[in-house]
């Protein structure tokens, strides 16, 4: 008879949330600082996405401030069309964020798989994203990185805004100056460095709308200078019936930025037929439902994890500190302190 070798340790679900509270399931994605996998809470059986970020890598890539900001913003925002944060915790190696699971894949994946989308499909996504942007802006948050890669579909086909890595709080009294985001989606006012507010997100939404409709971006260039030139000077690309919706260089005329804000946007004839109230509650039926029998993500992440992972994710008790973990914890703590001191000074 074999010895009883593998009895699972009792889990204290009433204590602080930690990795051992979850079953680790398949990998669904990989970002610049970490990976994303499906997890199931062992007690509630709820399924989530777990985003985990290696602390050492994060320090090496000078990204701690972004990660802290992402977590902080997500803790304050809860909206049906945003990929919400449910729990956050850490162990010695990783920072963990448990998010709503989006099984429908991101819009970049769908663009690459099926090419340009039908107008009614794009209209639906643009309308949902407009509501998500408005929810952020009403909390004085600018996303700054809206692009198809950062829009995730749930299993029914509703669009959710995600990736708050470079999102920021803003004050109407203090324009932002820093250049942040993916250049192809950047508004002219970011590139001109004259200061900007939330109008930049409405511009990016226009670029996304164009890309979903036509399968290519409206402004292109082989170098950053050429791309910048294209964004600042090329003729505005929209077809007449939707031209002034977005990608309008004059901020005063850009929909979403006009004095009637989101209402101006909702009233535009291109959105005729959209039932805005039903969108917020997700009662509207999406015009495209992702295929639940196929993986809606790049399966190489999973393969890579199986074949190449030399340090697979495991639930570990937080250790007696080693010099290395001590160093990363000290670095993280001092960055957190510096971050909040800086914010207080800025206020
Ligand atoms: N909540 C989620 N549900 C399902 N899949 C997700 C979820 N969040 C992310 N993913 C998948 O994981 C991939 C990586 O996401 P992640 O946010 O880590 O990286 P990223 O978008 O490159 O951002 P970052 O700039 O933070 O690295 C996404 O492209 C998406 O396919």
Coordinates of C-alpha atoms and ligand atoms in Angstrom, one line a residue:
X1 CA 0.0 0.0 0.0
X2 CA 1.4 3.4 -0.9
X3 CA 1.7 6.0 1.8
X4 CA -1.0 8.6 1.9
X5 CA 1.1 11.2 0.2
X6 CA -1.0 14.0 -1.2
X7 CA -3.5 15.2 1.3
X8 CA -4.3 18.8 0.5
X9 CA -3.5 21.3 3.2
X10 CA -6.6 22.8 4.8
X11 CA -7.4 26.2 3.4
X12 CA -8.5 29.1 5.5
X13 CA -11.1 30.8 3.4
X14 CA -11.8 33.3 6.1
X15 CA -8.3 34.6 6.2
X16 CA -6.7 36.9 3.6
X17 CA -7.3 36.0 0.0
X18 CA -4.4 34.1 -1.5
X19 CA -3.5 32.0 -4.4
X20 CA -4.3 28.7 -2.7
X21 CA -8.0 29.7 -2.7
X22 CA -8.1 29.2 -6.4
X23 CA -7.8 26.2 -8.8
X24 CA -5.4 27.2 -11.6
X25 CA -6.8 26.4 -15.0
X26 CA -5.7 27.2 -18.5
X27 CA -3.5 30.1 -19.7
X28 CA -5.2 32.6 -21.9
X29 CA -2.7 35.4 -22.4
X30 CA 0.6 37.0 -21.9
X31 CA 1.2 40.7 -21.4
X32 CA 4.4 42.8 -21.1
X33 CA 4.7 42.2 -17.4
X34 CA 2.9 39.0 -16.7
X35 CA 0.5 36.3 -17.7
X36 CA -3.2 35.7 -17.5
X37 CA -4.9 32.4 -16.7
X38 CA -8.4 31.2 -15.9
X39 CA -8.9 30.3 -12.2
X40 CA -11.8 29.0 -10.1
X41 CA -12.4 30.0 -6.6
X42 CA -12.4 26.7 -4.6
X43 CA -15.2 27.6 -2.3
X44 CA -17.6 29.8 -4.4
X45 CA -16.7 27.9 -7.7
X46 CA -16.8 31.3 -9.5
X47 CA -14.5 31.5 -12.5
X48 CA -12.2 34.5 -13.0
X49 CA -9.1 35.6 -14.9
X50 CA -6.0 35.8 -12.8
X51 CA -3.4 38.3 -14.0
X52 CA 0.0 37.7 -12.3
X53 CA 2.9 40.0 -12.5
X54 CA 6.4 39.0 -11.6
X55 CA 7.8 41.5 -9.0
X56 CA 11.4 41.2 -10.1
X57 CA 10.5 41.7 -13.8
X58 CA 8.3 44.6 -12.9
X59 CA 11.2 46.3 -11.0
X60 CA 13.6 45.6 -13.9
X61 CA 11.2 47.1 -16.4
X62 CA 10.5 50.1 -14.1
X63 CA 6.8 49.4 -14.2
X64 CA 5.9 49.3 -10.6
X65 CA 4.2 52.7 -10.6
X66 CA 2.0 51.6 -13.5
X67 CA 1.0 48.4 -11.8
X68 CA 0.1 50.2 -8.6
X69 CA -1.8 52.8 -10.5
X70 CA -3.7 50.1 -12.4
X71 CA -4.7 48.3 -9.2
X72 CA -5.7 51.6 -7.5
X73 CA -7.9 52.7 -10.4
X74 CA -9.5 49.4 -10.8
X75 CA -10.3 49.2 -7.1
X76 CA -12.3 52.4 -7.5
X77 CA -14.1 51.7 -10.7
X78 CA -17.0 49.2 -11.1
X79 CA -18.9 49.4 -14.3
X80 CA -20.6 46.6 -16.3
X81 CA -18.6 47.4 -19.5
X82 CA -15.2 47.5 -17.8
X83 CA -13.2 44.4 -16.9
X84 CA -13.6 44.8 -13.2
X85 CA -11.1 43.8 -10.4
X86 CA -12.5 41.4 -7.9
X87 CA -9.4 40.7 -5.6
X88 CA -5.8 41.7 -5.4
X89 CA -3.1 40.1 -3.4
X90 CA 0.6 39.2 -3.6
X91 CA 3.1 36.5 -2.6
X92 CA 6.9 36.8 -2.5
X93 CA 7.3 36.5 -6.3
X94 CA 4.1 37.9 -7.9
X95 CA 1.4 40.5 -7.7
X96 CA -2.0 39.0 -8.5
X97 CA -5.1 40.7 -9.8
X98 CA -8.3 38.6 -10.0
X99 CA -10.5 40.0 -12.8
X100 CA -13.8 39.3 -14.5
X101 CA -13.2 36.6 -17.0
X102 CA -13.8 37.4 -20.6
X103 CA -14.0 34.3 -22.6
X104 CA -14.8 35.9 -25.9
X105 CA -11.3 37.1 -26.7
X106 CA -10.0 40.6 -27.5
X107 CA -10.9 42.6 -30.6
X108 CA -7.4 42.4 -32.1
X109 CA -7.8 38.6 -32.1
X110 CA -11.1 38.8 -33.8
X111 CA -9.9 41.4 -36.4
X112 CA -7.0 39.1 -37.2
X113 CA -9.2 36.0 -37.4
X114 CA -12.1 37.4 -39.4
X115 CA -11.0 40.7 -40.9
X116 CA -13.1 43.9 -41.1
X117 CA -16.4 43.8 -39.2
X118 CA -20.0 44.6 -40.3
X119 CA -21.2 48.1 -39.5
X120 CA -23.8 46.9 -37.1
X121 CA -21.2 45.0 -35.1
X122 CA -18.9 48.0 -35.0
X123 CA -21.7 50.3 -34.0
X124 CA -22.5 48.0 -31.0
X125 CA -18.9 47.9 -29.8
X126 CA -18.3 51.7 -30.3
X127 CA -21.5 52.4 -28.3
X128 CA -20.5 50.1 -25.4
X129 CA -17.0 51.6 -25.4
X130 CA -18.4 55.1 -25.4
X131 CA -20.4 54.2 -22.2
X132 CA -17.3 52.7 -20.6
X133 CA -15.3 55.8 -21.5
X134 CA -18.0 58.1 -20.1
X135 CA -18.0 56.1 -16.9
X136 CA -14.3 56.6 -16.5
X137 CA -14.4 60.3 -17.5
X138 CA -17.1 61.0 -15.0
X139 CA -14.6 59.7 -12.3
X140 CA -11.9 61.9 -13.8
X141 CA -10.0 59.1 -15.2
X142 CA -8.5 59.0 -18.7
X143 CA -7.7 55.5 -20.1
X144 CA -5.1 56.7 -22.7
X145 CA -4.6 53.2 -24.2
X146 CA -7.8 52.4 -26.1
X147 CA -7.0 50.0 -28.9
X148 CA -8.5 46.7 -30.2
X149 CA -6.1 44.7 -28.0
X150 CA -7.6 46.3 -24.9
X151 CA -11.2 45.5 -25.6
X152 CA -12.3 42.1 -24.3
X153 CA -15.5 40.3 -25.2
X154 CA -17.4 38.2 -22.7
X155 CA -18.9 35.0 -23.8
X156 CA -22.1 36.7 -25.0
X157 CA -20.2 39.3 -27.1
X158 CA -20.3 42.4 -24.9
X159 CA -17.3 44.7 -25.1
X160 CA -15.3 45.5 -22.0
X161 CA -12.5 48.0 -21.6
X162 CA -9.4 46.6 -20.0
X163 CA -5.7 47.4 -19.3
X164 CA -5.5 50.4 -17.0
X165 CA -1.7 50.4 -17.0
X166 CA -1.3 54.0 -18.2
X167 CA -4.7 55.3 -17.2
X168 CA -4.5 58.5 -15.0
X169 CA -6.6 60.8 -12.9
X170 CA -6.9 64.3 -14.2
X171 CA -8.1 67.6 -13.0
X172 CA -9.9 70.0 -15.4
X173 CA -7.6 72.7 -14.1
X174 CA -4.4 70.9 -15.0
X175 CA -3.9 69.6 -18.5
X176 CA -1.7 66.5 -18.9
X177 CA 1.5 66.8 -20.9
X178 CA 3.1 63.3 -20.8
X179 CA 3.2 61.3 -24.0
X180 CA 1.6 57.9 -23.2
X181 CA -0.2 55.3 -25.2
X182 CA 0.3 53.5 -28.5
X183 CA 1.2 56.1 -31.1
X184 CA -1.2 54.9 -33.9
X185 CA -4.1 55.6 -31.5
X186 CA -2.8 58.9 -30.1
X187 CA -4.7 62.1 -30.5
X188 CA -3.1 65.1 -32.2
X189 CA -3.3 67.1 -28.9
X190 CA -1.0 64.5 -27.2
X191 CA 1.6 64.7 -30.0
X192 CA 1.5 68.5 -30.0
X193 CA 2.4 68.5 -26.3
X194 CA 0.2 71.5 -25.6
X195 CA -1.7 69.8 -22.8
X196 CA -4.7 67.4 -23.1
X197 CA -7.7 66.1 -21.2
X198 CA -10.2 63.2 -21.7
X199 CA -10.7 64.2 -25.4
X200 CA -7.8 61.9 -26.3
X201 CA -9.9 58.8 -25.5
X202 CA -12.6 59.9 -27.9
X203 CA -10.0 60.2 -30.6
X204 CA -8.7 56.7 -29.9
X205 CA -12.2 55.4 -30.1
X206 CA -12.4 56.9 -33.6
X207 CA -9.2 55.1 -34.6
X208 CA -10.6 51.8 -33.2
X209 CA -13.9 52.3 -35.0
X210 CA -12.1 52.9 -38.3
X211 CA -9.8 49.9 -37.8
X212 CA -12.8 47.6 -37.0
X213 CA -14.7 48.8 -40.1
X214 CA -11.9 48.7 -42.6
X215 CA -9.4 46.3 -41.2
X216 CA -6.6 48.9 -41.3
X217 CA -5.7 52.0 -39.3
X218 CA -6.7 55.5 -40.5
X219 CA -3.3 57.0 -40.0
X220 CA -0.1 55.2 -40.9
X221 CA 3.6 55.8 -41.3
X222 CA 6.8 53.7 -41.6
X223 CA 8.5 55.7 -38.9
X224 CA 7.2 57.6 -35.8
X225 CA 7.8 60.9 -37.6
X226 CA 5.8 59.8 -40.6
X227 CA 3.0 58.4 -38.4
X228 CA 2.9 61.7 -36.4
X229 CA 2.7 63.6 -39.6
X230 CA -0.2 61.4 -40.8
X231 CA -2.1 61.9 -37.5
X232 CA -1.5 65.7 -37.6
X233 CA -2.1 66.3 -41.3
X234 CA -3.6 63.5 -43.4
X235 CA -7.2 64.0 -44.6
X236 CA -9.7 62.8 -42.0
X237 CA -10.7 59.4 -43.0
X238 CA -14.3 58.7 -42.1
X239 CA -17.1 58.2 -44.6
X240 CA -19.5 61.2 -44.7
X241 CA -22.3 59.6 -42.6
X242 CA -20.0 59.1 -39.6
X243 CA -17.2 61.6 -40.3
X244 CA -17.7 63.9 -37.4
X245 CA -18.2 61.1 -34.9
X246 CA -14.6 60.8 -34.0
X247 CA -11.1 61.4 -35.4
X248 CA -12.0 65.1 -35.6
X249 CA -8.9 67.2 -35.0
X250 CA -10.9 70.1 -33.7
X251 CA -11.6 69.1 -30.1
X252 CA -14.6 71.5 -29.9
X253 CA -16.3 69.6 -32.7
X254 CA -15.2 66.0 -31.7
X255 CA -18.2 64.0 -30.5
X256 CA -18.0 63.2 -26.8
X257 CA -16.1 66.4 -26.2
X258 CA -18.8 68.9 -27.2
X259 CA -20.7 70.6 -24.3
X260 CA -23.5 68.0 -24.4
X261 CA -20.8 65.2 -23.9
X262 CA -22.1 61.7 -24.3
X263 CA -25.6 62.9 -25.2
X264 CA -24.2 64.5 -28.4
X265 CA -22.6 61.2 -29.2
X266 CA -25.8 59.2 -28.6
X267 CA -27.9 61.5 -30.8
X268 CA -25.7 61.1 -33.8
X269 CA -27.7 59.4 -36.7
X270 CA -25.1 56.7 -37.1
X271 CA -26.2 55.3 -33.7
X272 CA -29.9 55.2 -34.7
X273 CA -31.5 52.1 -33.3
X274 CA -29.0 51.7 -30.4
X275 CA -30.9 51.1 -27.1
X276 CA -28.5 52.9 -24.8
X277 CA -30.3 52.0 -21.6
X278 CA -30.2 48.3 -22.4
X279 CA -26.5 48.5 -23.2
X280 CA -25.6 49.6 -19.7
X281 CA -27.4 46.7 -18.2
X282 CA -26.2 44.3 -20.9
X283 CA -29.8 43.5 -21.8
X284 CA -29.1 44.4 -25.5
X285 CA -28.3 41.4 -27.6
X286 CA -24.8 41.6 -29.1
X287 CA -24.8 41.2 -32.9
X288 CA -21.9 38.8 -32.7
X289 CA -21.5 35.9 -30.3
X290 CA -18.0 34.5 -29.9
X291 CA -17.7 30.8 -30.7
X292 CA -17.7 29.0 -27.3
X293 CA -16.4 25.8 -28.8
X294 CA -13.2 27.4 -30.0
X295 CA -10.5 29.1 -28.0
X296 CA -10.9 32.8 -28.5
X297 CA -7.2 33.5 -27.7
X298 CA -3.9 32.7 -29.1
X299 CA -3.3 29.1 -27.9
X300 CA 0.5 29.4 -28.2
X301 CA 0.4 31.0 -24.7
X302 CA -0.8 27.7 -23.3
X303 CA 1.6 25.6 -25.3
X304 CA 4.5 27.9 -24.2
X305 CA 3.4 27.5 -20.6
X306 CA 3.4 23.7 -20.9
X307 CA 6.6 23.3 -22.8
X308 CA 8.8 26.2 -21.6
X309 CA 7.8 27.3 -18.2
X310 CA 10.7 26.8 -15.9
X311 CA 9.0 28.3 -12.9
X312 CA 5.3 27.3 -13.1
X313 CA 2.8 29.2 -10.9
X314 CA 2.2 27.5 -7.6
X315 CA 0.5 28.6 -4.4
X316 CA 3.3 29.2 -1.9
X317 CA 3.2 30.4 1.7
X318 CA 4.8 33.9 2.0
X319 CA 8.3 33.1 3.0
X320 CA 10.7 34.1 5.6
X321 CA 12.3 36.8 3.5
X322 CA 15.4 36.0 1.4
X323 CA 17.7 38.9 0.5
X324 CA 16.2 39.0 -3.0
X325 CA 12.5 39.1 -1.9
X326 CA 13.4 41.5 0.9
X327 CA 14.9 43.8 -1.8
X328 CA 11.9 43.7 -4.1
X329 CA 9.5 44.2 -1.2
X330 CA 11.6 47.2 0.0
X331 CA 11.7 48.6 -3.5
X332 CA 7.9 48.1 -4.0
X333 CA 7.1 49.6 -0.6
X334 CA 9.4 52.6 -1.2
X335 CA 7.9 53.1 -4.7
X336 CA 4.4 53.0 -3.2
X337 CA 5.3 55.6 -0.6
X338 CA 7.0 57.8 -3.2
X339 CA 4.0 57.5 -5.5
X340 CA 1.5 58.6 -2.8
X341 CA 3.8 61.5 -1.6
X342 CA 4.1 62.6 -5.2
X343 CA 0.3 62.5 -5.6
X344 CA -0.2 64.5 -2.4
X345 CA 2.3 67.1 -3.6
X346 CA 0.6 67.3 -7.0
X347 CA -2.8 67.9 -5.3
Ligands
LIG1 N1 -10.0 39.4 -17.8 C1 -9.5 38.7 -18.8 N2 -10.2 37.6 -19.3 C2 -9.7 36.9 -20.3 N3 -8.6 37.1 -20.9 C3 -7.8 38.2 -20.5 C4 -8.2 39.0 -19.4 N4 -7.3 40.0 -19.2 C5 -6.4 39.8 -20.2 N5 -6.7 38.7 -20.9 C6 -5.9 38.1 -22.0 O1 -4.5 38.2 -21.7 C7 -3.8 39.0 -22.6 C8 -2.7 39.8 -21.8 O2 -3.4 40.7 -20.9 P1 -2.5 41.7 -20.1 O3 -3.5 42.7 -19.6 O4 -1.7 41.0 -19.1 O5 -1.5 42.2 -21.1 P2 -1.5 43.4 -22.1 O6 -2.9 43.7 -22.6 O7 -0.4 43.2 -23.0 O8 -1.2 44.6 -21.1 P3 0.1 45.0 -20.4 O9 0.4 46.3 -21.1 O10 -0.4 45.2 -19.0 O11 1.1 44.0 -20.5 C9 -4.8 39.9 -23.3 O12 -4.5 40.2 -24.6 C10 -6.1 39.0 -23.3 O13 -6.1 38.2 -24.4

